[in-house]
């Protein structure tokens, strides 16, 4: 006997109830012509749908068939993914030919709501290709869509069953199968009210010897039970493992190892697999949806500082993946990273958590241009569509789409690089022009730096409401941030901007003052961040700490942050630095300390006044390389390096008329400013090239 055989036997021994559903399925297997082709089972989370599907698989095997199982959580909601999964177990010819198997075809689909976007295709294209005696079971959280009821051809071939809670007798049989003492059955049954997940939680707690019963009238039954389950886990590492599992979108053993700070996470990972509210999923473990939320709230309340510690550890591991991965894997890591924030106070965002991480943005194809323009026209008007058409011609690679299960375009996101755009392209778009004016006024880009803009975010069904398209916006933009080494400004364009102010202020993407614009009668705003001041990793760290602090009053990150100065601001800072060369206390306040010129020079450390003095003295001394500049060097030397008491005294020491001395001094300062500005823009140059 294999371990799989042993596990299957345990499942069968503990299975109770669902007599009517099993008889219905058995009748379909026994008859040469089944009474239905599709059995649609639906019910809420925790009602036992997957367990019943396991029982159906056993019945099918007993009847001599090899059931084909599909877990929709493992599938992208596209026909190709379903056909590929089926082709490993059935004969699926190309085109629309009949699908056959080695024997009678029995198809069992779990978590059907995850591929509900394919409902029409499955009903009209896939299932009609099955043999006439095939039996398909669809199990999900929602009843069948109207399409099944509206199609008269399916009326005699569809059976729909809503799964209900267990009866009292079924609940007692389950507790007996779990080995729970019979004297506790009545009270446990009264508290659980027949909810299979609640009863499983009660049994878990009781099996550990803890008191499992709370107030029988408590409406938040599952919350009480999960809290009791955590109370009865004395091992700190296991409690931390539960916290990781509640926080992370999917828990893997490497993630658990990193979050727990231990070299071996095999034991807590194996323990998690045995917890009744934790289920295997593609790539790792996930808690039941209801249990996840309650665990998260309970553990945050129980140990706030421990919660923050685990949160930071999980985020660090996930962000490390986002830093090293590329393409789809990087998107998965970014979906995982934002998922962590879903329950933190103040972090309200336009997110559709029910579809989070299941739909990925993809590059636009040439044959989809028309669909993109129609989406923009329908959502934002003809003028907006004309603007989108011009950007499609200029930067087609910046357009990404969200596709439905049937391959049609549901949403678009346009990411533009304004520093690559021609002036007339920018000026012909009020949104791009507003972004460009704002960055020119508040910190223009220097040579080699980029200014980017997410110009269009449009979902066909809800425009900019919670949707797969809005879900993809932060993932796609952070991908761009990580891939742009010298990113200056980034702008996000949103309609009805007032409603976004609070959220994006928390996210350190404040509204760009004076940059609102109108197109086609609609009002839009820009939300902006200068990544030279707070680079992407420090920005994400800052947002994390603000969220964990709740009051959002934490100081800026300790990492040195760049301060991008305009050329006139830079020149003024150099002049002030020369005047303050003998005053380290004043140099410590000079804005040059936060420019690339000094931050790059300091490496991993933080630049201080001594490094700034060294840079300024070196820039003055470099004038001595050219004999024609000797008079400039002498003027700077007696003014800043070895200063005379007054400028008049400096002129006298140099033997120059005061006017001549002033001209030399002005020219020398101008040369030092120009040299340092060139190094700020382009990095340190070899001495012989300066």
JSON list of C-alpha atoms in Angstrom, two decimals, residues 451-607:
[
{"chain": "A", "resi": 451, "resn": "UNK", "atom": "CA", "xyz": [10.01, 60.62, -16.92]},
{"chain": "A", "resi": 452, "resn": "UNK", "atom": "CA", "xyz": [7.23, 58.06, -17.30]},
{"chain": "A", "resi": 453, "resn": "UNK", "atom": "CA", "xyz": [3.45, 58.24, -17.22]},
{"chain": "A", "resi": 454, "resn": "UNK", "atom": "CA", "xyz": [0.68, 55.68, -16.90]},
{"chain": "A", "resi": 455, "resn": "UNK", "atom": "CA", "xyz": [-1.60, 57.56, -19.27]},
{"chain": "A", "resi": 456, "resn": "UNK", "atom": "CA", "xyz": [-4.61, 55.25, -19.80]},
{"chain": "A", "resi": 457, "resn": "UNK", "atom": "CA", "xyz": [-6.13, 52.77, -17.34]},
{"chain": "A", "resi": 458, "resn": "UNK", "atom": "CA", "xyz": [-9.44, 51.53, -18.75]},
{"chain": "A", "resi": 459, "resn": "UNK", "atom": "CA", "xyz": [-11.50, 48.48, -17.85]},
{"chain": "A", "resi": 460, "resn": "UNK", "atom": "CA", "xyz": [-14.36, 47.73, -20.24]},
{"chain": "A", "resi": 461, "resn": "UNK", "atom": "CA", "xyz": [-16.83, 46.98, -17.45]},
{"chain": "A", "resi": 462, "resn": "UNK", "atom": "CA", "xyz": [-16.03, 49.43, -14.63]},
{"chain": "A", "resi": 463, "resn": "UNK", "atom": "CA", "xyz": [-13.57, 51.94, -16.17]},
{"chain": "A", "resi": 464, "resn": "UNK", "atom": "CA", "xyz": [-11.37, 52.59, -13.10]},
{"chain": "A", "resi": 465, "resn": "UNK", "atom": "CA", "xyz": [-13.30, 50.67, -10.47]},
{"chain": "A", "resi": 466, "resn": "UNK", "atom": "CA", "xyz": [-12.06, 47.49, -8.75]},
{"chain": "A", "resi": 467, "resn": "UNK", "atom": "CA", "xyz": [-11.28, 45.05, -11.54]},
{"chain": "A", "resi": 468, "resn": "UNK", "atom": "CA", "xyz": [-8.53, 42.83, -12.96]},
{"chain": "A", "resi": 469, "resn": "UNK", "atom": "CA", "xyz": [-7.34, 45.87, -14.94]},
{"chain": "A", "resi": 470, "resn": "UNK", "atom": "CA", "xyz": [-6.95, 48.06, -11.86]},
{"chain": "A", "resi": 471, "resn": "UNK", "atom": "CA", "xyz": [-5.31, 45.10, -10.10]},
{"chain": "A", "resi": 472, "resn": "UNK", "atom": "CA", "xyz": [-2.68, 45.02, -12.82]},
{"chain": "A", "resi": 473, "resn": "UNK", "atom": "CA", "xyz": [-1.84, 48.74, -12.68]},
{"chain": "A", "resi": 474, "resn": "UNK", "atom": "CA", "xyz": [0.48, 48.69, -9.62]},
{"chain": "A", "resi": 475, "resn": "UNK", "atom": "CA", "xyz": [2.10, 45.44, -10.74]},
{"chain": "A", "resi": 476, "resn": "UNK", "atom": "CA", "xyz": [2.89, 46.75, -14.20]},
{"chain": "A", "resi": 477, "resn": "UNK", "atom": "CA", "xyz": [4.11, 50.16, -12.99]},
{"chain": "A", "resi": 478, "resn": "UNK", "atom": "CA", "xyz": [6.39, 48.72, -10.29]},
{"chain": "A", "resi": 479, "resn": "UNK", "atom": "CA", "xyz": [7.81, 46.36, -12.90]},
{"chain": "A", "resi": 480, "resn": "UNK", "atom": "CA", "xyz": [8.67, 49.46, -14.91]},
{"chain": "A", "resi": 481, "resn": "UNK", "atom": "CA", "xyz": [10.16, 51.21, -11.87]},
{"chain": "A", "resi": 482, "resn": "UNK", "atom": "CA", "xyz": [12.45, 48.26, -11.17]},
{"chain": "A", "resi": 483, "resn": "UNK", "atom": "CA", "xyz": [13.55, 48.10, -14.81]},
{"chain": "A", "resi": 484, "resn": "UNK", "atom": "CA", "xyz": [14.32, 51.84, -15.19]},
{"chain": "A", "resi": 485, "resn": "UNK", "atom": "CA", "xyz": [17.76, 52.54, -13.66]},
{"chain": "A", "resi": 486, "resn": "UNK", "atom": "CA", "xyz": [17.60, 56.35, -13.79]},
{"chain": "A", "resi": 487, "resn": "UNK", "atom": "CA", "xyz": [13.91, 57.00, -13.24]},
{"chain": "A", "resi": 488, "resn": "UNK", "atom": "CA", "xyz": [13.10, 60.57, -12.26]},
{"chain": "A", "resi": 489, "resn": "UNK", "atom": "CA", "xyz": [9.35, 61.22, -12.20]},
{"chain": "A", "resi": 490, "resn": "UNK", "atom": "CA", "xyz": [6.51, 58.76, -12.65]},
{"chain": "A", "resi": 491, "resn": "UNK", "atom": "CA", "xyz": [2.90, 59.91, -13.10]},
{"chain": "A", "resi": 492, "resn": "UNK", "atom": "CA", "xyz": [-0.33, 57.95, -12.74]},
{"chain": "A", "resi": 493, "resn": "UNK", "atom": "CA", "xyz": [-3.34, 59.41, -14.59]},
{"chain": "A", "resi": 494, "resn": "UNK", "atom": "CA", "xyz": [-6.78, 58.82, -13.06]},
{"chain": "A", "resi": 495, "resn": "UNK", "atom": "CA", "xyz": [-10.28, 60.13, -13.68]},
{"chain": "A", "resi": 496, "resn": "UNK", "atom": "CA", "xyz": [-12.27, 61.83, -10.92]},
{"chain": "A", "resi": 497, "resn": "UNK", "atom": "CA", "xyz": [-9.04, 62.44, -9.01]},
{"chain": "A", "resi": 498, "resn": "UNK", "atom": "CA", "xyz": [-10.56, 63.74, -5.76]},
{"chain": "A", "resi": 499, "resn": "UNK", "atom": "CA", "xyz": [-11.59, 60.22, -4.75]},
{"chain": "A", "resi": 500, "resn": "UNK", "atom": "CA", "xyz": [-7.99, 59.00, -4.88]},
{"chain": "A", "resi": 501, "resn": "UNK", "atom": "CA", "xyz": [-6.31, 61.73, -2.79]},
{"chain": "A", "resi": 502, "resn": "UNK", "atom": "CA", "xyz": [-6.25, 59.98, 0.60]},
{"chain": "A", "resi": 503, "resn": "UNK", "atom": "CA", "xyz": [-5.12, 56.61, -0.71]},
{"chain": "A", "resi": 504, "resn": "UNK", "atom": "CA", "xyz": [-2.28, 57.89, -2.85]},
{"chain": "A", "resi": 505, "resn": "UNK", "atom": "CA", "xyz": [-1.09, 60.30, -0.16]},
{"chain": "A", "resi": 506, "resn": "UNK", "atom": "CA", "xyz": [-0.54, 57.26, 2.09]},
{"chain": "A", "resi": 507, "resn": "UNK", "atom": "CA", "xyz": [1.20, 55.50, -0.80]},
{"chain": "A", "resi": 508, "resn": "UNK", "atom": "CA", "xyz": [3.57, 58.50, -1.21]},
{"chain": "A", "resi": 509, "resn": "UNK", "atom": "CA", "xyz": [2.11, 59.27, -4.64]},
{"chain": "A", "resi": 510, "resn": "UNK", "atom": "CA", "xyz": [0.52, 62.63, -3.84]},
{"chain": "A", "resi": 511, "resn": "UNK", "atom": "CA", "xyz": [-1.66, 64.57, -6.26]},
{"chain": "A", "resi": 512, "resn": "UNK", "atom": "CA", "xyz": [0.47, 66.74, -8.55]},
{"chain": "A", "resi": 513, "resn": "UNK", "atom": "CA", "xyz": [-0.57, 70.28, -7.62]},
{"chain": "A", "resi": 514, "resn": "UNK", "atom": "CA", "xyz": [-1.91, 72.32, -10.53]},
{"chain": "A", "resi": 515, "resn": "UNK", "atom": "CA", "xyz": [-1.69, 69.39, -12.96]},
{"chain": "A", "resi": 516, "resn": "UNK", "atom": "CA", "xyz": [-5.39, 68.49, -13.33]},
{"chain": "A", "resi": 517, "resn": "UNK", "atom": "CA", "xyz": [-6.66, 68.56, -16.89]},
{"chain": "A", "resi": 518, "resn": "UNK", "atom": "CA", "xyz": [-9.81, 67.84, -18.87]},
{"chain": "A", "resi": 519, "resn": "UNK", "atom": "CA", "xyz": [-10.36, 65.70, -21.96]},
{"chain": "A", "resi": 520, "resn": "UNK", "atom": "CA", "xyz": [-13.75, 65.22, -23.56]},
{"chain": "A", "resi": 521, "resn": "UNK", "atom": "CA", "xyz": [-15.47, 66.90, -20.65]},
{"chain": "A", "resi": 522, "resn": "UNK", "atom": "CA", "xyz": [-13.92, 64.49, -18.12]},
{"chain": "A", "resi": 523, "resn": "UNK", "atom": "CA", "xyz": [-11.63, 65.68, -15.34]},
{"chain": "A", "resi": 524, "resn": "UNK", "atom": "CA", "xyz": [-8.35, 63.89, -14.67]},
{"chain": "A", "resi": 525, "resn": "UNK", "atom": "CA", "xyz": [-5.58, 64.24, -12.13]},
{"chain": "A", "resi": 526, "resn": "UNK", "atom": "CA", "xyz": [-1.97, 63.15, -11.89]},
{"chain": "A", "resi": 527, "resn": "UNK", "atom": "CA", "xyz": [-0.44, 61.33, -8.95]},
{"chain": "A", "resi": 528, "resn": "UNK", "atom": "CA", "xyz": [3.31, 61.77, -8.92]},
{"chain": "A", "resi": 529, "resn": "UNK", "atom": "CA", "xyz": [6.48, 60.51, -7.30]},
{"chain": "A", "resi": 530, "resn": "UNK", "atom": "CA", "xyz": [10.08, 61.68, -7.83]},
{"chain": "A", "resi": 531, "resn": "UNK", "atom": "CA", "xyz": [12.17, 58.53, -7.58]},
{"chain": "A", "resi": 532, "resn": "UNK", "atom": "CA", "xyz": [15.39, 60.51, -7.34]},
{"chain": "A", "resi": 533, "resn": "UNK", "atom": "CA", "xyz": [14.29, 61.77, -3.93]},
{"chain": "A", "resi": 534, "resn": "UNK", "atom": "CA", "xyz": [13.01, 58.40, -2.70]},
{"chain": "A", "resi": 535, "resn": "UNK", "atom": "CA", "xyz": [14.21, 55.49, -4.92]},
{"chain": "A", "resi": 536, "resn": "UNK", "atom": "CA", "xyz": [11.93, 52.56, -5.57]},
{"chain": "A", "resi": 537, "resn": "UNK", "atom": "CA", "xyz": [13.19, 50.20, -2.83]},
{"chain": "A", "resi": 538, "resn": "UNK", "atom": "CA", "xyz": [13.20, 52.97, -0.21]},
{"chain": "A", "resi": 539, "resn": "UNK", "atom": "CA", "xyz": [9.75, 54.06, -1.41]},
{"chain": "A", "resi": 540, "resn": "UNK", "atom": "CA", "xyz": [8.27, 50.59, -0.95]},
{"chain": "A", "resi": 541, "resn": "UNK", "atom": "CA", "xyz": [9.94, 50.38, 2.46]},
{"chain": "A", "resi": 542, "resn": "UNK", "atom": "CA", "xyz": [8.49, 53.75, 3.45]},
{"chain": "A", "resi": 543, "resn": "UNK", "atom": "CA", "xyz": [4.97, 52.73, 2.39]},
{"chain": "A", "resi": 544, "resn": "UNK", "atom": "CA", "xyz": [5.36, 49.48, 4.35]},
{"chain": "A", "resi": 545, "resn": "UNK", "atom": "CA", "xyz": [6.41, 51.23, 7.55]},
{"chain": "A", "resi": 546, "resn": "UNK", "atom": "CA", "xyz": [3.67, 53.84, 7.21]},
{"chain": "A", "resi": 547, "resn": "UNK", "atom": "CA", "xyz": [1.10, 51.08, 6.87]},
{"chain": "A", "resi": 548, "resn": "UNK", "atom": "CA", "xyz": [2.44, 49.12, 9.84]},
{"chain": "A", "resi": 549, "resn": "UNK", "atom": "CA", "xyz": [2.63, 52.25, 11.99]},
{"chain": "A", "resi": 550, "resn": "UNK", "atom": "CA", "xyz": [-1.06, 53.04, 11.38]},
{"chain": "A", "resi": 551, "resn": "UNK", "atom": "CA", "xyz": [-0.58, 56.73, 12.24]},
{"chain": "A", "resi": 552, "resn": "UNK", "atom": "CA", "xyz": [1.71, 57.25, 9.22]},
{"chain": "A", "resi": 553, "resn": "UNK", "atom": "CA", "xyz": [4.13, 59.46, 11.15]},
{"chain": "A", "resi": 554, "resn": "UNK", "atom": "CA", "xyz": [7.30, 57.40, 10.80]},
{"chain": "A", "resi": 555, "resn": "UNK", "atom": "CA", "xyz": [10.48, 59.18, 9.70]},
{"chain": "A", "resi": 556, "resn": "UNK", "atom": "CA", "xyz": [11.89, 58.72, 6.23]},
{"chain": "A", "resi": 557, "resn": "UNK", "atom": "CA", "xyz": [14.01, 55.60, 5.67]},
{"chain": "A", "resi": 558, "resn": "UNK", "atom": "CA", "xyz": [17.59, 55.67, 6.93]},
{"chain": "A", "resi": 559, "resn": "UNK", "atom": "CA", "xyz": [18.90, 54.90, 3.44]},
{"chain": "A", "resi": 560, "resn": "UNK", "atom": "CA", "xyz": [20.52, 58.00, 1.87]},
{"chain": "A", "resi": 561, "resn": "UNK", "atom": "CA", "xyz": [17.96, 59.56, -0.43]},
{"chain": "A", "resi": 562, "resn": "UNK", "atom": "CA", "xyz": [18.85, 61.51, -3.53]},
{"chain": "A", "resi": 563, "resn": "UNK", "atom": "CA", "xyz": [17.87, 65.14, -3.87]},
{"chain": "A", "resi": 564, "resn": "UNK", "atom": "CA", "xyz": [17.62, 66.08, -7.57]},
{"chain": "A", "resi": 565, "resn": "UNK", "atom": "CA", "xyz": [18.51, 69.77, -7.82]},
{"chain": "A", "resi": 566, "resn": "UNK", "atom": "CA", "xyz": [17.80, 71.94, -10.82]},
{"chain": "A", "resi": 567, "resn": "UNK", "atom": "CA", "xyz": [20.93, 73.48, -12.34]},
{"chain": "A", "resi": 568, "resn": "UNK", "atom": "CA", "xyz": [20.46, 76.88, -10.66]},
{"chain": "A", "resi": 569, "resn": "UNK", "atom": "CA", "xyz": [19.82, 75.21, -7.28]},
{"chain": "A", "resi": 570, "resn": "UNK", "atom": "CA", "xyz": [22.93, 73.09, -7.73]},
{"chain": "A", "resi": 571, "resn": "UNK", "atom": "CA", "xyz": [25.04, 76.13, -8.59]},
{"chain": "A", "resi": 572, "resn": "UNK", "atom": "CA", "xyz": [23.80, 77.99, -5.52]},
{"chain": "A", "resi": 573, "resn": "UNK", "atom": "CA", "xyz": [24.65, 74.98, -3.32]},
{"chain": "A", "resi": 574, "resn": "UNK", "atom": "CA", "xyz": [28.21, 74.84, -4.74]},
{"chain": "A", "resi": 575, "resn": "UNK", "atom": "CA", "xyz": [28.74, 78.57, -4.09]},
{"chain": "A", "resi": 576, "resn": "UNK", "atom": "CA", "xyz": [27.44, 78.18, -0.55]},
{"chain": "A", "resi": 577, "resn": "UNK", "atom": "CA", "xyz": [29.66, 75.16, -0.01]},
{"chain": "A", "resi": 578, "resn": "UNK", "atom": "CA", "xyz": [32.75, 77.09, -1.10]},
{"chain": "A", "resi": 579, "resn": "UNK", "atom": "CA", "xyz": [31.88, 79.87, 1.35]},
{"chain": "A", "resi": 580, "resn": "UNK", "atom": "CA", "xyz": [31.38, 77.32, 4.17]},
{"chain": "A", "resi": 581, "resn": "UNK", "atom": "CA", "xyz": [34.52, 75.23, 3.57]},
{"chain": "A", "resi": 582, "resn": "UNK", "atom": "CA", "xyz": [35.92, 76.01, 7.00]},
{"chain": "A", "resi": 583, "resn": "UNK", "atom": "CA", "xyz": [32.59, 75.35, 8.77]},
{"chain": "A", "resi": 584, "resn": "UNK", "atom": "CA", "xyz": [31.72, 71.60, 8.91]},
{"chain": "A", "resi": 585, "resn": "UNK", "atom": "CA", "xyz": [28.55, 72.43, 10.85]},
{"chain": "A", "resi": 586, "resn": "UNK", "atom": "CA", "xyz": [27.28, 74.50, 7.93]},
{"chain": "A", "resi": 587, "resn": "UNK", "atom": "CA", "xyz": [28.47, 72.00, 5.29]},
{"chain": "A", "resi": 588, "resn": "UNK", "atom": "CA", "xyz": [26.40, 69.33, 7.09]},
{"chain": "A", "resi": 589, "resn": "UNK", "atom": "CA", "xyz": [23.27, 71.22, 5.98]},
{"chain": "A", "resi": 590, "resn": "UNK", "atom": "CA", "xyz": [24.29, 71.67, 2.34]},
{"chain": "A", "resi": 591, "resn": "UNK", "atom": "CA", "xyz": [21.87, 70.01, -0.12]},
{"chain": "A", "resi": 592, "resn": "UNK", "atom": "CA", "xyz": [24.83, 68.71, -2.15]},
{"chain": "A", "resi": 593, "resn": "UNK", "atom": "CA", "xyz": [25.14, 65.93, 0.45]},
{"chain": "A", "resi": 594, "resn": "UNK", "atom": "CA", "xyz": [22.00, 64.31, -1.03]},
{"chain": "A", "resi": 595, "resn": "UNK", "atom": "CA", "xyz": [22.94, 64.64, -4.70]},
{"chain": "A", "resi": 596, "resn": "UNK", "atom": "CA", "xyz": [24.25, 61.80, -6.83]},
{"chain": "A", "resi": 597, "resn": "UNK", "atom": "CA", "xyz": [27.66, 63.52, -6.80]},
{"chain": "A", "resi": 598, "resn": "UNK", "atom": "CA", "xyz": [28.09, 62.76, -3.08]},
{"chain": "A", "resi": 599, "resn": "UNK", "atom": "CA", "xyz": [25.82, 59.73, -2.55]},
{"chain": "A", "resi": 600, "resn": "UNK", "atom": "CA", "xyz": [27.56, 57.70, -5.27]},
{"chain": "A", "resi": 601, "resn": "UNK", "atom": "CA", "xyz": [30.96, 58.70, -3.88]},
{"chain": "A", "resi": 602, "resn": "UNK", "atom": "CA", "xyz": [30.05, 57.53, -0.36]},
{"chain": "A", "resi": 603, "resn": "UNK", "atom": "CA", "xyz": [29.13, 54.00, -1.50]},
{"chain": "A", "resi": 604, "resn": "UNK", "atom": "CA", "xyz": [27.31, 52.10, 1.26]},
{"chain": "A", "resi": 605, "resn": "UNK", "atom": "CA", "xyz": [27.87, 54.85, 3.83]},
{"chain": "A", "resi": 606, "resn": "UNK", "atom": "CA", "xyz": [26.20, 58.21, 4.22]},
{"chain": "A", "resi": 607, "resn": "UNK", "atom": "CA", "xyz": [28.15, 61.24, 2.91]}
]
